[in-house]
mmCIF file with all atom_site columns, C-alpha atoms in Angstrom:
data_model
loop_
_atom_site.group_PDB
_atom_site.id
_atom_site.type_symbol
_atom_site.label_atom_id
_atom_site.label_alt_id
_atom_site.label_comp_id
_atom_site.label_asym_id
_atom_site.label_entity_id
_atom_site.label_seq_id
_atom_site.pdbx_PDB_ins_code
_atom_site.Cartn_x
_atom_site.Cartn_y
_atom_site.Cartn_z
_atom_site.occupancy
_atom_site.B_iso_or_equiv
_atom_site.pdbx_formal_charge
_atom_site.auth_seq_id
_atom_site.auth_comp_id
_atom_site.auth_asym_id
_atom_site.auth_atom_id
_atom_site.pdbx_PDB_model_num
ATOM 1   C CA . ALA X 1 1   ? -28.852 14.294 4.424   1.00 78.00 ? 1   ALA X CA 1
ATOM 2   C CA . VAL X 1 2   ? -32.379 13.069 4.268   1.00 81.00 ? 2   VAL X CA 1
ATOM 3   C CA . ARG X 1 3   ? -33.711 16.694 3.591   1.00 85.00 ? 3   ARG X CA 1
ATOM 4   C CA . ALA X 1 4   ? -31.280 17.141 0.801   1.00 88.00 ? 4   ALA X CA 1
ATOM 5   C CA . ALA X 1 5   ? -32.338 13.881 -0.781  1.00 85.00 ? 5   ALA X CA 1
ATOM 6   C CA . VAL X 1 6   ? -36.017 14.805 -0.410  1.00 84.00 ? 6   VAL X CA 1
ATOM 7   C CA . ALA X 1 7   ? -35.205 18.209 -2.134  1.00 86.00 ? 7   ALA X CA 1
ATOM 8   C CA . ALA X 1 8   ? -33.325 16.485 -5.005  1.00 86.00 ? 8   ALA X CA 1
ATOM 9   C CA . GLN X 1 9   ? -36.222 14.229 -5.489  1.00 84.00 ? 9   GLN X CA 1
ATOM 10  C CA . GLN X 1 10  ? -38.520 17.282 -5.961  1.00 84.00 ? 10  GLN X CA 1
ATOM 11  C CA . THR X 1 11  ? -36.291 19.098 -8.443  1.00 84.00 ? 11  THR X CA 1
ATOM 12  C CA . ALA X 1 12  ? -36.706 17.652 -11.921 1.00 82.00 ? 12  ALA X CA 1
ATOM 13  C CA . SER X 1 13  ? -33.203 18.719 -13.001 1.00 86.00 ? 13  SER X CA 1
ATOM 14  C CA . VAL X 1 14  ? -31.431 16.459 -10.380 1.00 87.00 ? 14  VAL X CA 1
ATOM 15  C CA . LYS X 1 15  ? -30.554 13.036 -11.842 1.00 88.00 ? 15  LYS X CA 1
ATOM 16  C CA . ARG X 1 16  ? -27.880 11.865 -9.534  1.00 92.00 ? 16  ARG X CA 1
ATOM 17  C CA . PHE X 1 17  ? -27.444 12.010 -5.762  1.00 92.00 ? 17  PHE X CA 1
ATOM 18  C CA . ILE X 1 18  ? -24.207 11.511 -4.091  1.00 94.00 ? 18  ILE X CA 1
ATOM 19  C CA . LEU X 1 19  ? -24.232 10.997 -0.237  1.00 93.00 ? 19  LEU X CA 1
ATOM 20  C CA . LEU X 1 20  ? -20.964 11.670 1.547   1.00 94.00 ? 20  LEU X CA 1
ATOM 21  C CA . SER X 1 21  ? -20.975 9.200  4.362   1.00 92.00 ? 21  SER X CA 1
ATOM 22  C CA . GLY X 1 22  ? -18.339 7.492  6.474   1.00 89.00 ? 22  GLY X CA 1
ATOM 23  C CA . ILE X 1 23  ? -16.253 4.214  6.276   1.00 87.00 ? 23  ILE X CA 1
ATOM 24  C CA . ASN X 1 24  ? -17.635 2.482  9.574   1.00 78.00 ? 24  ASN X CA 1
ATOM 25  C CA . THR X 1 25  ? -21.308 3.433  9.574   1.00 78.00 ? 25  THR X CA 1
ATOM 26  C CA . ASP X 1 26  ? -23.747 1.089  10.920  1.00 68.00 ? 26  ASP X CA 1
ATOM 27  C CA . PRO X 1 27  ? -27.277 1.348  12.272  1.00 63.00 ? 27  PRO X CA 1
ATOM 28  C CA . MET X 1 28  ? -26.185 0.194  15.690  1.00 60.00 ? 28  MET X CA 1
ATOM 29  C CA . GLY X 1 29  ? -22.992 2.411  15.955  1.00 51.00 ? 29  GLY X CA 1
ATOM 30  C CA . THR X 1 30  ? -19.312 2.092  14.802  1.00 54.00 ? 30  THR X CA 1
ATOM 31  C CA . ARG X 1 31  ? -18.777 -1.090 12.824  1.00 57.00 ? 31  ARG X CA 1
ATOM 32  C CA . ARG X 1 32  ? -15.140 -1.662 11.689  1.00 58.00 ? 32  ARG X CA 1
ATOM 33  C CA . SER X 1 33  ? -15.780 -5.072 10.271  1.00 51.00 ? 33  SER X CA 1
ATOM 34  C CA . GLU X 1 34  ? -18.637 -7.567 9.466   1.00 57.00 ? 34  GLU X CA 1
ATOM 35  C CA . GLY X 1 35  ? -18.085 -9.560 12.724  1.00 56.00 ? 35  GLY X CA 1
ATOM 36  C CA . ALA X 1 36  ? -17.556 -6.653 14.918  1.00 53.00 ? 36  ALA X CA 1
ATOM 37  C CA . SER X 1 37  ? -19.275 -6.737 18.382  1.00 52.00 ? 37  SER X CA 1
ATOM 38  C CA . ASP X 1 38  ? -18.110 -3.339 19.825  1.00 55.00 ? 38  ASP X CA 1
ATOM 39  C CA . LEU X 1 39  ? -20.533 -0.786 18.284  1.00 58.00 ? 39  LEU X CA 1
ATOM 40  C CA . SER X 1 40  ? -20.052 1.919  20.900  1.00 65.00 ? 40  SER X CA 1
ATOM 41  C CA . GLY X 1 41  ? -17.575 4.792  21.073  1.00 67.00 ? 41  GLY X CA 1
ATOM 42  C CA . PRO X 1 42  ? -17.571 8.552  20.825  1.00 70.00 ? 42  PRO X CA 1
ATOM 43  C CA . LEU X 1 43  ? -18.633 8.580  17.152  1.00 72.00 ? 43  LEU X CA 1
ATOM 44  C CA . ALA X 1 44  ? -21.355 5.883  17.493  1.00 74.00 ? 44  ALA X CA 1
ATOM 45  C CA . ALA X 1 45  ? -24.183 8.383  17.294  1.00 78.00 ? 45  ALA X CA 1
ATOM 46  C CA . TRP X 1 46  ? -22.594 9.936  14.177  1.00 79.00 ? 46  TRP X CA 1
ATOM 47  C CA . HIS X 1 47  ? -22.230 6.561  12.521  1.00 76.00 ? 47  HIS X CA 1
ATOM 48  C CA . ARG X 1 48  ? -25.881 5.722  13.393  1.00 80.00 ? 48  ARG X CA 1
ATOM 49  C CA . LEU X 1 49  ? -27.130 8.898  11.748  1.00 84.00 ? 49  LEU X CA 1
ATOM 50  C CA . LYS X 1 50  ? -24.830 8.453  8.620   1.00 85.00 ? 50  LYS X CA 1
ATOM 51  C CA . SER X 1 51  ? -26.321 4.888  8.327   1.00 84.00 ? 51  SER X CA 1
ATOM 52  C CA . HIS X 1 52  ? -29.895 6.177  8.637   1.00 85.00 ? 52  HIS X CA 1
ATOM 53  C CA . SER X 1 53  ? -29.019 8.511  5.741   1.00 88.00 ? 53  SER X CA 1
ATOM 54  C CA . GLU X 1 54  ? -27.592 5.768  3.770   1.00 89.00 ? 54  GLU X CA 1
ATOM 55  C CA . THR X 1 55  ? -30.693 3.591  4.271   1.00 89.00 ? 55  THR X CA 1
ATOM 56  C CA . TYR X 1 56  ? -32.971 6.444  3.175   1.00 88.00 ? 56  TYR X CA 1
ATOM 57  C CA . VAL X 1 57  ? -30.928 7.106  0.001   1.00 89.00 ? 57  VAL X CA 1
ATOM 58  C CA . LYS X 1 58  ? -30.964 3.348  -0.835  1.00 90.00 ? 58  LYS X CA 1
ATOM 59  C CA . GLU X 1 59  ? -34.810 3.448  -0.454  1.00 88.00 ? 59  GLU X CA 1
ATOM 60  C CA . MET X 1 60  ? -35.483 6.762  -2.099  1.00 81.00 ? 60  MET X CA 1
ATOM 61  C CA . HIS X 1 61  ? -37.545 5.118  -4.744  1.00 78.00 ? 61  HIS X CA 1
ATOM 62  C CA . LEU X 1 62  ? -40.213 4.201  -2.090  1.00 73.00 ? 62  LEU X CA 1
ATOM 63  C CA . HIS X 1 63  ? -40.546 7.816  -1.032  1.00 73.00 ? 63  HIS X CA 1
ATOM 64  C CA . GLY X 1 64  ? -40.697 9.708  -4.317  1.00 77.00 ? 64  GLY X CA 1
ATOM 65  C CA . ARG X 1 65  ? -39.027 10.077 -7.555  1.00 79.00 ? 65  ARG X CA 1
ATOM 66  C CA . PRO X 1 66  ? -36.203 7.666  -8.045  1.00 81.00 ? 66  PRO X CA 1
ATOM 67  C CA . LEU X 1 67  ? -32.625 9.058  -8.506  1.00 87.00 ? 67  LEU X CA 1
ATOM 68  C CA . GLU X 1 68  ? -29.421 7.583  -9.479  1.00 91.00 ? 68  GLU X CA 1
ATOM 69  C CA . TRP X 1 69  ? -27.774 7.360  -6.158  1.00 93.00 ? 69  TRP X CA 1
ATOM 70  C CA . ILE X 1 70  ? -24.091 6.811  -4.915  1.00 95.00 ? 70  ILE X CA 1
ATOM 71  C CA . ILE X 1 71  ? -22.806 6.570  -1.411  1.00 94.00 ? 71  ILE X CA 1
ATOM 72  C CA . LEU X 1 72  ? -19.205 7.641  -0.856  1.00 96.00 ? 72  LEU X CA 1
ATOM 73  C CA . CYS X 1 73  ? -17.583 6.448  2.325   1.00 93.00 ? 73  CYS X CA 1
ATOM 74  C CA . PRO X 1 74  ? -14.240 8.058  2.819   1.00 94.00 ? 74  PRO X CA 1
ATOM 75  C CA . GLY X 1 75  ? -11.678 6.792  5.351   1.00 92.00 ? 75  GLY X CA 1
ATOM 76  C CA . ARG X 1 76  ? -10.289 8.940  8.076   1.00 89.00 ? 76  ARG X CA 1
ATOM 77  C CA . LEU X 1 77  ? -10.089 12.540 6.500   1.00 90.00 ? 77  LEU X CA 1
ATOM 78  C CA . VAL X 1 78  ? -6.708  14.324 6.573   1.00 90.00 ? 78  VAL X CA 1
ATOM 79  C CA . ASP X 1 79  ? -5.534  17.586 5.287   1.00 86.00 ? 79  ASP X CA 1
ATOM 80  C CA . ASP X 1 80  ? -2.119  16.517 3.734   1.00 77.00 ? 80  ASP X CA 1
ATOM 81  C CA . GLY X 1 81  ? -2.997  17.412 0.172   1.00 61.00 ? 81  GLY X CA 1
ATOM 82  C CA . SER X 1 82  ? 0.480   16.883 -1.142  1.00 63.00 ? 82  SER X CA 1
ATOM 83  C CA . ARG X 1 83  ? 0.611   13.312 -0.351  1.00 66.00 ? 83  ARG X CA 1
ATOM 84  C CA . ARG X 1 84  ? -0.691  11.018 -3.011  1.00 68.00 ? 84  ARG X CA 1
ATOM 85  C CA . ALA X 1 85  ? -2.714  13.605 -4.693  1.00 81.00 ? 85  ALA X CA 1
ATOM 86  C CA . GLY X 1 86  ? -5.335  12.261 -7.054  1.00 86.00 ? 86  GLY X CA 1
ATOM 87  C CA . LEU X 1 87  ? -4.279  8.586  -6.123  1.00 93.00 ? 87  LEU X CA 1
ATOM 88  C CA . VAL X 1 88  ? -7.034  6.438  -4.364  1.00 95.00 ? 88  VAL X CA 1
ATOM 89  C CA . LYS X 1 89  ? -8.335  3.101  -3.705  1.00 95.00 ? 89  LYS X CA 1
ATOM 90  C CA . CYS X 1 90  ? -11.995 2.719  -4.170  1.00 96.00 ? 90  CYS X CA 1
ATOM 91  C CA . SER X 1 91  ? -13.811 -0.575 -2.883  1.00 94.00 ? 91  SER X CA 1
ATOM 92  C CA . LEU X 1 92  ? -17.160 -1.857 -2.288  1.00 92.00 ? 92  LEU X CA 1
ATOM 93  C CA . ILE X 1 93  ? -15.887 -3.321 1.116   1.00 86.00 ? 93  ILE X CA 1
ATOM 94  C CA . HIS X 1 94  ? -17.369 -0.960 3.874   1.00 79.00 ? 94  HIS X CA 1
ATOM 95  C CA . GLY X 1 95  ? -15.743 -1.712 7.219   1.00 81.00 ? 95  GLY X CA 1
ATOM 96  C CA . GLU X 1 96  ? -12.237 -0.266 7.904   1.00 84.00 ? 96  GLU X CA 1
ATOM 97  C CA . ASP X 1 97  ? -10.749 -3.621 9.315   1.00 83.00 ? 97  ASP X CA 1
ATOM 98  C CA . ASP X 1 98  ? -12.392 -5.625 6.487   1.00 86.00 ? 98  ASP X CA 1
ATOM 99  C CA . LEU X 1 99  ? -10.917 -3.163 3.905   1.00 91.00 ? 99  LEU X CA 1
ATOM 100 C CA . ARG X 1 100 ? -7.466  -3.041 5.514   1.00 90.00 ? 100 ARG X CA 1
ATOM 101 C CA . GLU X 1 101 ? -7.332  -6.924 5.244   1.00 90.00 ? 101 GLU X CA 1
ATOM 102 C CA . SER X 1 102 ? -8.154  -6.781 1.447   1.00 93.00 ? 102 SER X CA 1
ATOM 103 C CA . LEU X 1 103 ? -5.405  -4.375 0.708   1.00 95.00 ? 103 LEU X CA 1
ATOM 104 C CA . THR X 1 104 ? -1.954  -5.250 -0.924  1.00 95.00 ? 104 THR X CA 1
ATOM 105 C CA . ASP X 1 105 ? 1.120   -4.100 1.003   1.00 96.00 ? 105 ASP X CA 1
ATOM 106 C CA . VAL X 1 106 ? 1.611   -1.138 -1.501  1.00 95.00 ? 106 VAL X CA 1
ATOM 107 C CA . GLU X 1 107 ? -2.034  -0.057 -1.101  1.00 95.00 ? 107 GLU X CA 1
ATOM 108 C CA . LYS X 1 108 ? -1.718  -0.159 2.835   1.00 93.00 ? 108 LYS X CA 1
ATOM 109 C CA . LYS X 1 109 ? 1.496   1.906  2.642   1.00 92.00 ? 109 LYS X CA 1
ATOM 110 C CA . ALA X 1 110 ? -0.401  4.538  0.634   1.00 93.00 ? 110 ALA X CA 1
ATOM 111 C CA . SER X 1 111 ? -3.461  4.641  2.917   1.00 93.00 ? 111 SER X CA 1
ATOM 112 C CA . LEU X 1 112 ? -2.361  3.874  6.437   1.00 91.00 ? 112 LEU X CA 1
ATOM 113 C CA . ARG X 1 113 ? -1.459  6.838  8.733   1.00 88.00 ? 113 ARG X CA 1
ATOM 114 C CA . SER X 1 114 ? -0.222  6.706  12.317  1.00 85.00 ? 114 SER X CA 1
ATOM 115 C CA . LEU X 1 115 ? -2.672  8.565  14.553  1.00 76.00 ? 115 LEU X CA 1
ATOM 116 C CA . PRO X 1 116 ? -1.762  7.818  18.125  1.00 68.00 ? 116 PRO X CA 1
ATOM 117 C CA . ARG X 1 117 ? -4.531  9.645  19.727  1.00 66.00 ? 117 ARG X CA 1
ATOM 118 C CA . SER X 1 118 ? -7.419  8.059  17.977  1.00 62.00 ? 118 SER X CA 1
ATOM 119 C CA . HIS X 1 119 ? -10.643 7.782  19.863  1.00 59.00 ? 119 HIS X CA 1
ATOM 120 C CA . ASP X 1 120 ? -10.630 3.999  20.044  1.00 59.00 ? 120 ASP X CA 1
ATOM 121 C CA . GLY X 1 121 ? -6.913  3.399  20.711  1.00 60.00 ? 121 GLY X CA 1
ATOM 122 C CA . LYS X 1 122 ? -6.082  2.106  17.301  1.00 68.00 ? 122 LYS X CA 1
ATOM 123 C CA . ASN X 1 123 ? -2.658  3.797  16.173  1.00 70.00 ? 123 ASN X CA 1
ATOM 124 C CA . GLU X 1 124 ? -3.114  3.265  12.375  1.00 81.00 ? 124 GLU X CA 1
ATOM 125 C CA . ARG X 1 125 ? -6.097  4.318  10.344  1.00 85.00 ? 125 ARG X CA 1
ATOM 126 C CA . LEU X 1 126 ? -7.012  3.993  6.553   1.00 91.00 ? 126 LEU X CA 1
ATOM 127 C CA . CYS X 1 127 ? -6.948  7.683  5.622   1.00 93.00 ? 127 CYS X CA 1
ATOM 128 C CA . VAL X 1 128 ? -7.804  9.824  2.672   1.00 94.00 ? 128 VAL X CA 1
ATOM 129 C CA . THR X 1 129 ? -7.004  13.451 1.900   1.00 94.00 ? 129 THR X CA 1
ATOM 130 C CA . ARG X 1 130 ? -9.829  15.848 1.662   1.00 94.00 ? 130 ARG X CA 1
ATOM 131 C CA . ASP X 1 131 ? -8.407  16.727 -1.826  1.00 93.00 ? 131 ASP X CA 1
ATOM 132 C CA . ASN X 1 132 ? -8.908  13.015 -2.849  1.00 95.00 ? 132 ASN X CA 1
ATOM 133 C CA . VAL X 1 133 ? -12.482 13.016 -1.528  1.00 96.00 ? 133 VAL X CA 1
ATOM 134 C CA . ALA X 1 134 ? -13.345 15.943 -3.571  1.00 95.00 ? 134 ALA X CA 1
ATOM 135 C CA . ALA X 1 135 ? -11.503 14.705 -6.748  1.00 95.00 ? 135 ALA X CA 1
ATOM 136 C CA . THR X 1 136 ? -13.610 11.334 -6.168  1.00 96.00 ? 136 THR X CA 1
ATOM 137 C CA . ILE X 1 137 ? -16.926 13.313 -6.013  1.00 96.00 ? 137 ILE X CA 1
ATOM 138 C CA . VAL X 1 138 ? -16.143 15.133 -9.103  1.00 95.00 ? 138 VAL X CA 1
ATOM 139 C CA . ALA X 1 139 ? -15.391 11.950 -10.930 1.00 95.00 ? 139 ALA X CA 1
ATOM 140 C CA . LEU X 1 140 ? -18.577 10.294 -9.629  1.00 96.00 ? 140 LEU X CA 1
ATOM 141 C CA . ILE X 1 141 ? -20.643 13.088 -11.076 1.00 93.00 ? 141 ILE X CA 1
ATOM 142 C CA . ASP X 1 142 ? -19.555 12.201 -14.655 1.00 89.00 ? 142 ASP X CA 1
ATOM 143 C CA . ALA X 1 143 ? -18.872 8.440  -14.089 1.00 90.00 ? 143 ALA X CA 1
ATOM 144 C CA . SER X 1 144 ? -20.791 5.872  -16.256 1.00 88.00 ? 144 SER X CA 1
ATOM 145 C CA . ALA X 1 145 ? -23.950 4.940  -14.445 1.00 84.00 ? 145 ALA X CA 1
ATOM 146 C CA . GLU X 1 146 ? -23.376 1.186  -14.593 1.00 86.00 ? 146 GLU X CA 1
ATOM 147 C CA . SER X 1 147 ? -20.000 1.400  -12.855 1.00 89.00 ? 147 SER X CA 1
ATOM 148 C CA . VAL X 1 148 ? -21.094 3.566  -9.808  1.00 94.00 ? 148 VAL X CA 1
ATOM 149 C CA . VAL X 1 149 ? -24.845 4.032  -9.550  1.00 94.00 ? 149 VAL X CA 1
ATOM 150 C CA . GLY X 1 150 ? -26.613 2.102  -6.833  1.00 94.00 ? 150 GLY X CA 1
ATOM 151 C CA . LYS X 1 151 ? -23.336 1.471  -4.961  1.00 94.00 ? 151 LYS X CA 1
ATOM 152 C CA . SER X 1 152 ? -21.793 2.296  -1.647  1.00 92.00 ? 152 SER X CA 1
ATOM 153 C CA . ILE X 1 153 ? -18.145 2.995  -2.493  1.00 95.00 ? 153 ILE X CA 1
ATOM 154 C CA . THR X 1 154 ? -15.304 3.338  0.211   1.00 94.00 ? 154 THR X CA 1
ATOM 155 C CA . VAL X 1 155 ? -12.462 5.551  -0.733  1.00 96.00 ? 155 VAL X CA 1
ATOM 156 C CA . VAL X 1 156 ? -8.894  5.797  0.941   1.00 95.00 ? 156 VAL X CA 1
ATOM 157 C CA . ASP X 1 157 ? -5.595  7.078  -0.412  1.00 95.00 ? 157 ASP X CA 1
ATOM 158 C CA . GLY X 1 158 ? -4.173  4.695  -2.856  1.00 95.00 ? 158 GLY X CA 1
ATOM 159 C CA . ILE X 1 159 ? -2.070  4.049  -5.952  1.00 95.00 ? 159 ILE X CA 1
ATOM 160 C CA . LEU X 1 160 ? -4.564  4.590  -8.804  1.00 96.00 ? 160 LEU X CA 1
ATOM 161 C CA . PRO X 1 161 ? -5.834  7.695  -10.456 1.00 95.00 ? 161 PRO X CA 1
ATOM 162 C CA . VAL X 1 162 ? -9.485  8.400  -9.311  1.00 95.00 ? 162 VAL X CA 1
ATOM 163 C CA . ASP X 1 163 ? -11.050 7.402  -12.743 1.00 94.00 ? 163 ASP X CA 1
ATOM 164 C CA . GLU X 1 164 ? -9.118  4.254  -12.841 1.00 94.00 ? 164 GLU X CA 1
ATOM 165 C CA . ALA X 1 165 ? -10.014 3.244  -9.272  1.00 95.00 ? 165 ALA X CA 1
ATOM 166 C CA . LEU X 1 166 ? -13.665 3.828  -10.023 1.00 94.00 ? 166 LEU X CA 1
ATOM 167 C CA . ALA X 1 167 ? -13.665 1.667  -13.101 1.00 90.00 ? 167 ALA X CA 1
#
């Protein structure tokens, strides 16, 4: 991701850089909430690398030509494209547990999936279909700068069309 950001800075035609990250990234490991103390687990190294990439993107202006940047942090990726197609929840809340607490019952029903063999023993996860992530990326390319640029946006399946959820 850092190499892609550097290449984008060196190309005059690139104006906006969208980094695809993850919902629980943290420089120390996997952080599911602001107050989390357990930062280990099988995905901790991946979350640390994603966090490093996020930090670089946020500080790109220190390393070269500034770009409009957006960090997209999807929930657990799933392949069920038929479920809730084009309907998402976008939020500036980053940790999965913190986001879950902020959701309405209807939003929870749309985004929670039972995944009994999860790596950390949690049976329910905030999920998003790959199709909805792709639709969100497409919307971010054309979204007005003031609503999305310079933000880290979490996306999970939800109840609003993508453009509305980003507004």
